[in-house]
């Protein structure tokens, strides 16, 4: 857990954030970390906070983030 906290401690928290939060990201991190992913595909990047958390938690991985909502104010 301390590795996870260090990885995400500098990730800014935007007001009104509606994407995956630290608890959801920790679940993902704990489930996926043992496999040492080389690539991660993320769908629905919203404001990019989870993308930044993924990059910090899995620095060795190539991360592809796709936003399908062309009308999103954050895309």
Coordinates of C-alpha atoms in Angstrom, one line a residue:
X1 CA 0.0 0.0 0.0
X2 CA 2.9 2.4 0.7
X3 CA 4.1 2.0 -2.9
X4 CA 0.6 2.9 -4.1
X5 CA 0.4 6.0 -1.9
X6 CA 3.8 7.2 -3.0
X7 CA 2.7 6.8 -6.7
X8 CA -0.5 8.8 -6.4
X9 CA 0.3 11.3 -3.6
X10 CA 1.1 14.2 -6.1
X11 CA -2.0 13.5 -8.3
X12 CA -4.1 16.7 -8.0
X13 CA -7.7 16.2 -7.0
X14 CA -10.0 18.3 -9.1
X15 CA -13.2 19.6 -7.5
X16 CA -16.3 17.7 -8.8
X17 CA -14.2 14.8 -10.0
X18 CA -16.5 12.0 -11.2
X19 CA -14.1 9.4 -12.5
X20 CA -12.3 6.6 -10.7
X21 CA -11.0 7.6 -7.4
X22 CA -8.1 6.4 -5.2
X23 CA -10.1 3.5 -3.8
X24 CA -11.1 2.2 -7.2
X25 CA -7.6 2.7 -8.5
X26 CA -6.1 0.8 -5.5
X27 CA -8.3 -2.1 -6.3
X28 CA -7.1 -2.1 -9.9
X29 CA -3.5 -1.6 -8.9
X30 CA -3.6 -4.5 -6.4
X31 CA -5.3 -6.8 -8.9
X32 CA -3.0 -6.0 -11.9
X33 CA 0.4 -5.2 -10.3
X34 CA 1.4 -8.9 -9.9
X35 CA 1.2 -9.3 -13.7
X36 CA 3.5 -6.4 -14.5
X37 CA 1.5 -5.1 -17.4
X38 CA 3.4 -3.8 -20.4
X39 CA 0.3 -2.2 -22.0
X40 CA -2.9 -0.7 -20.5
X41 CA -5.9 0.3 -22.5
X42 CA -8.2 2.8 -20.7
X43 CA -11.5 3.8 -22.1
X44 CA -13.3 7.0 -21.1
X45 CA -10.5 9.2 -19.9
X46 CA -12.7 12.1 -18.7
X47 CA -10.3 14.6 -17.1
X48 CA -7.3 12.4 -17.2
X49 CA -6.8 11.9 -13.5
X50 CA -7.0 8.1 -13.7
X51 CA -4.6 8.2 -16.7
X52 CA -2.1 10.0 -14.5
X53 CA -2.6 7.6 -11.7
X54 CA -2.0 4.7 -14.1
X55 CA 1.2 6.3 -15.4
X56 CA 2.5 6.8 -11.9
X57 CA 1.5 3.3 -10.7
X58 CA 2.8 1.5 -13.8
X59 CA 5.7 3.6 -15.2
X60 CA 6.9 0.7 -17.3
X61 CA 3.6 0.3 -19.1
X62 CA 2.5 1.9 -22.4
X63 CA -0.9 3.5 -21.7
X64 CA -3.4 4.1 -24.4
X65 CA -6.4 6.2 -23.2
X66 CA -9.4 6.6 -25.5
X67 CA -12.4 9.0 -25.1
X68 CA -15.4 8.0 -27.2
X69 CA -17.6 11.0 -26.2
X70 CA -16.7 13.6 -28.8
X71 CA -19.0 16.1 -27.1
X72 CA -17.2 15.8 -23.7
X73 CA -16.0 19.1 -22.5
X74 CA -12.9 17.4 -21.2
X75 CA -12.0 15.4 -24.3

